[in-house]
Coordinates of C-alpha atoms in Angstrom, one line a residue:
M57 CA -11.7 12.1 -9.0
S58 CA -7.6 11.9 -8.6
K59 CA -5.5 9.4 -9.2
K60 CA -2.2 11.1 -7.3
P61 CA -1.3 9.1 -4.7
I62 CA -2.4 9.2 -0.7
G63 CA 0.2 9.2 1.7
P64 CA 4.5 9.8 1.1
Q65 CA 6.2 9.0 -2.1
V66 CA 9.2 7.3 -2.5
R67 CA 11.3 7.7 -5.6
V68 CA 14.8 5.2 -5.8
K69 CA 17.7 5.1 -7.6
V70 CA 19.2 2.3 -8.1
D71 CA 22.5 1.9 -11.2
L72 CA 22.0 -1.1 -13.1
S73 CA 24.3 -0.2 -15.8
G74 CA 27.0 -2.8 -14.6
I75 CA 24.8 -5.3 -15.3
E76 CA 23.6 -4.4 -18.3
A77 CA 26.1 -6.4 -20.2
V78 CA 25.0 -10.0 -19.2
I79 CA 21.1 -9.4 -17.8
S80 CA 18.0 -7.7 -20.2
A81 CA 16.0 -5.7 -18.9
A82 CA 13.5 -8.5 -18.3
R83 CA 15.4 -9.9 -16.4
Q84 CA 16.7 -6.8 -14.1
R85 CA 12.4 -5.9 -13.9
G86 CA 12.5 -9.4 -11.6
I87 CA 15.4 -8.2 -9.6
T88 CA 14.4 -4.2 -8.5
L89 CA 10.2 -6.4 -8.5
A90 CA 12.4 -8.2 -5.2
G91 CA 13.5 -5.5 -3.8
A92 CA 10.0 -3.3 -4.6
K93 CA 8.1 -6.2 -3.0
A94 CA 10.9 -6.7 0.3
A95 CA 10.7 -2.9 1.3
G96 CA 7.0 -2.2 1.2
K97 CA 6.4 -5.2 3.5
L98 CA 7.7 -3.4 6.1
L99 CA 6.2 -0.3 5.0
K100 CA 2.7 -2.0 5.3
N101 CA 3.5 -3.9 9.0
A102 CA 4.3 -0.2 10.0
A103 CA 1.5 1.0 9.0
R104 CA -0.8 -1.5 10.5
S105 CA 0.7 -0.9 13.5
A106 CA 0.5 2.7 13.1
A107 CA -3.1 2.9 11.6
P108 CA -5.6 4.2 14.5
K109 CA -7.6 1.4 15.6
R110 CA -11.0 2.9 16.1
P111 CA -12.6 1.0 19.9
G112 CA -14.9 -2.3 18.3
S113 CA -13.6 -2.5 14.5
G114 CA -9.3 -2.7 13.9
A115 CA -10.7 -2.4 10.3
L116 CA -8.0 0.1 9.3
K117 CA -5.1 -1.8 10.5
Q118 CA -6.7 -5.1 9.5
A119 CA -6.9 -3.8 5.9
Q120 CA -3.2 -2.4 4.9
G121 CA -2.3 -3.8 2.6
V122 CA 1.2 -4.2 -0.3
R123 CA 0.6 -3.9 -4.2
A124 CA 4.1 -4.6 -6.1
A125 CA 5.0 -4.6 -10.0
K126 CA 7.3 -4.3 -12.9
G127 CA 7.6 -1.3 -14.7
T128 CA 6.3 -1.8 -18.1
K129 CA 9.2 -2.2 -21.1
Q130 CA 8.9 1.5 -22.7
G131 CA 9.1 3.1 -18.8
T132 CA 12.1 4.3 -16.7
T133 CA 10.8 2.6 -13.8
A134 CA 12.0 -0.9 -13.1
S135 CA 9.4 -1.6 -10.8
F136 CA 7.9 -0.5 -7.6
A137 CA 5.1 -1.1 -5.0
V138 CA 2.3 1.2 -3.6
Q139 CA 0.6 0.5 0.5
G140 CA -2.9 1.6 1.5
A141 CA -5.7 -0.1 2.0
K142 CA -6.8 -3.1 0.1
K143 CA -10.5 -2.0 -1.0
K144 CA -11.0 -6.2 -0.8
I145 CA -11.4 -5.6 3.3
D146 CA -14.6 -4.5 4.8
K147 CA -16.1 -5.4 8.3
M148 CA -19.3 -4.9 10.2
V149 CA -19.5 -3.0 12.8
V150 CA -21.6 -0.5 15.4
V151 CA -20.9 2.8 15.3
R152 CA -22.4 5.3 17.6
G153 CA -25.9 6.4 16.9
R154 CA -26.4 3.0 15.0
K155 CA -27.9 0.2 16.1
K156 CA -27.4 -2.4 13.7
A157 CA -24.1 -3.4 12.5
Q158 CA -22.8 -1.4 9.3
R159 CA -20.5 -2.4 6.3
V160 CA -16.9 -0.3 7.0
V161 CA -14.6 -0.3 4.5
P162 CA -11.8 1.0 4.7
A163 CA -10.1 2.5 1.2
F164 CA -13.6 4.6 1.2
Y165 CA -11.9 6.8 4.6
D166 CA -8.0 5.8 4.7
H167 CA -8.0 9.0 3.2
L168 CA -10.0 10.7 5.1
V169 CA -7.7 10.0 8.3
Q170 CA -4.2 10.9 6.6
L171 CA -5.4 14.4 5.5
G172 CA -8.5 15.2 7.3
T173 CA -11.4 17.0 7.0
R174 CA -12.9 20.4 7.1
P175 CA -15.8 21.0 9.3
H176 CA -18.9 20.0 6.7
A177 CA -22.7 20.0 6.5
L178 CA -24.1 16.8 6.8
G179 CA -27.0 15.0 4.5
K180 CA -29.8 12.7 5.8
G181 CA -28.0 8.8 5.9
E182 CA -24.9 10.3 4.8
S183 CA -22.5 7.5 5.9
L184 CA -18.5 6.5 5.7
G185 CA -18.3 3.1 4.3
R186 CA -21.5 1.0 2.8
D187 CA -24.5 0.4 4.4
A188 CA -24.6 -3.6 4.9
T189 CA -28.3 -4.0 3.8
K190 CA -28.6 -1.7 0.4
R191 CA -25.4 -2.6 -0.7
R192 CA -24.3 0.6 -1.5
K193 CA -21.0 2.7 -1.9
A194 CA -21.8 5.6 0.8
I195 CA -19.6 6.6 4.5
V196 CA -20.0 4.6 7.3
R197 CA -23.5 5.6 8.6
T198 CA -23.5 8.5 11.8
G199 CA -26.0 8.1 13.9
Q200 CA -27.5 12.2 12.7
T201 CA -29.4 13.3 9.6
T202 CA -29.0 16.4 9.3
G203 CA -26.6 19.1 11.1
K204 CA -22.6 19.9 10.8
H205 CA -19.3 17.6 11.2
P206 CA -17.1 19.1 13.1
G207 CA -14.1 18.1 10.5
A208 CA -11.4 15.6 12.2
K209 CA -7.8 15.9 12.4
K210 CA -5.4 14.9 9.8
N211 CA -3.6 11.6 11.2
P212 CA -0.9 11.0 8.7
Y213 CA 0.2 7.6 10.0
R214 CA 1.4 6.2 7.1
K215 CA 3.4 8.8 7.2
R216 CA 5.2 8.2 10.7
A217 CA 5.5 4.8 9.5
W218 CA 7.8 5.4 7.0
E219 CA 10.2 7.3 8.8
T220 CA 9.9 4.4 11.0
V221 CA 11.1 1.8 8.5
K222 CA 12.9 3.8 5.4
G223 CA 16.0 2.7 6.5
P224 CA 16.1 -0.7 7.7
A225 CA 13.7 -0.6 3.8
G226 CA 16.7 0.9 1.9
A227 CA 18.6 -2.0 4.2
A228 CA 15.8 -4.5 3.2
A229 CA 15.5 -3.9 -0.6
L230 CA 18.8 -4.0 -1.1
K231 CA 19.5 -7.4 -0.3
A232 CA 16.5 -8.8 -2.2
M233 CA 17.4 -7.5 -5.3
G234 CA 21.9 -9.1 -4.0
T235 CA 20.3 -12.4 -4.1
A236 CA 18.1 -11.9 -7.0
T237 CA 21.0 -10.2 -8.2
Q238 CA 22.6 -13.4 -7.7
K239 CA 20.6 -15.8 -8.9
E240 CA 20.4 -14.5 -12.1
I241 CA 24.3 -15.2 -12.3
D242 CA 24.2 -18.6 -11.6
R243 CA 21.7 -19.3 -14.3
Q244 CA 23.5 -17.3 -16.6
G245 CA 26.7 -19.0 -16.1
A246 CA 24.8 -23.0 -15.6
K247 CA 23.1 -22.1 -19.3
I248 CA 26.9 -21.4 -20.5
R249 CA 28.6 -23.9 -19.3
S250 CA 25.0 -25.9 -20.6
K251 CA 26.6 -25.0 -23.9
L252 CA 30.4 -25.3 -23.5
G253 CA 29.6 -29.2 -22.1
G254 CA 30.5 -28.5 -19.5
T255 CA 28.3 -29.3 -15.9

């Protein structure tokens, strides 16, 4: 299975050469992490607003999350944020053709919503999530046992969400990084004053 991220991929290059002399690489990753978190939060909120809602569910909206992390010491990426559906979020939903509630896991079908699906054959018991009783990986059960699924039109809601917030997200990232940079400069200044016996 491909591990390539689904949805928009955004790369931001930040020139930190001016502070390399006073701020270590590890501290620089911490500064850029603050920016990644700020930008990721805006995208998460926008994706939650843009995500489609199935009647009686809303699981896909609720599952929207973001994870920000520092890059590796050896890599060129200082920090990054990934926005998508959380794997640990699920919901009991009664779907069309079924009487009992089924356990829906949005992370299992988020990419199908984004990219759409082609018409395809349905096997017995095929589903879009996890069966509530058997607790096994599957897709939320439909009322059909055999036949053909007509396919689904793609709904790139995350891409639309990014288009609405990419300007504010960049500004939020720069602001957060500026605040983090100032804190680091203040910390370095206090450290130097302490060594010199100042206050």
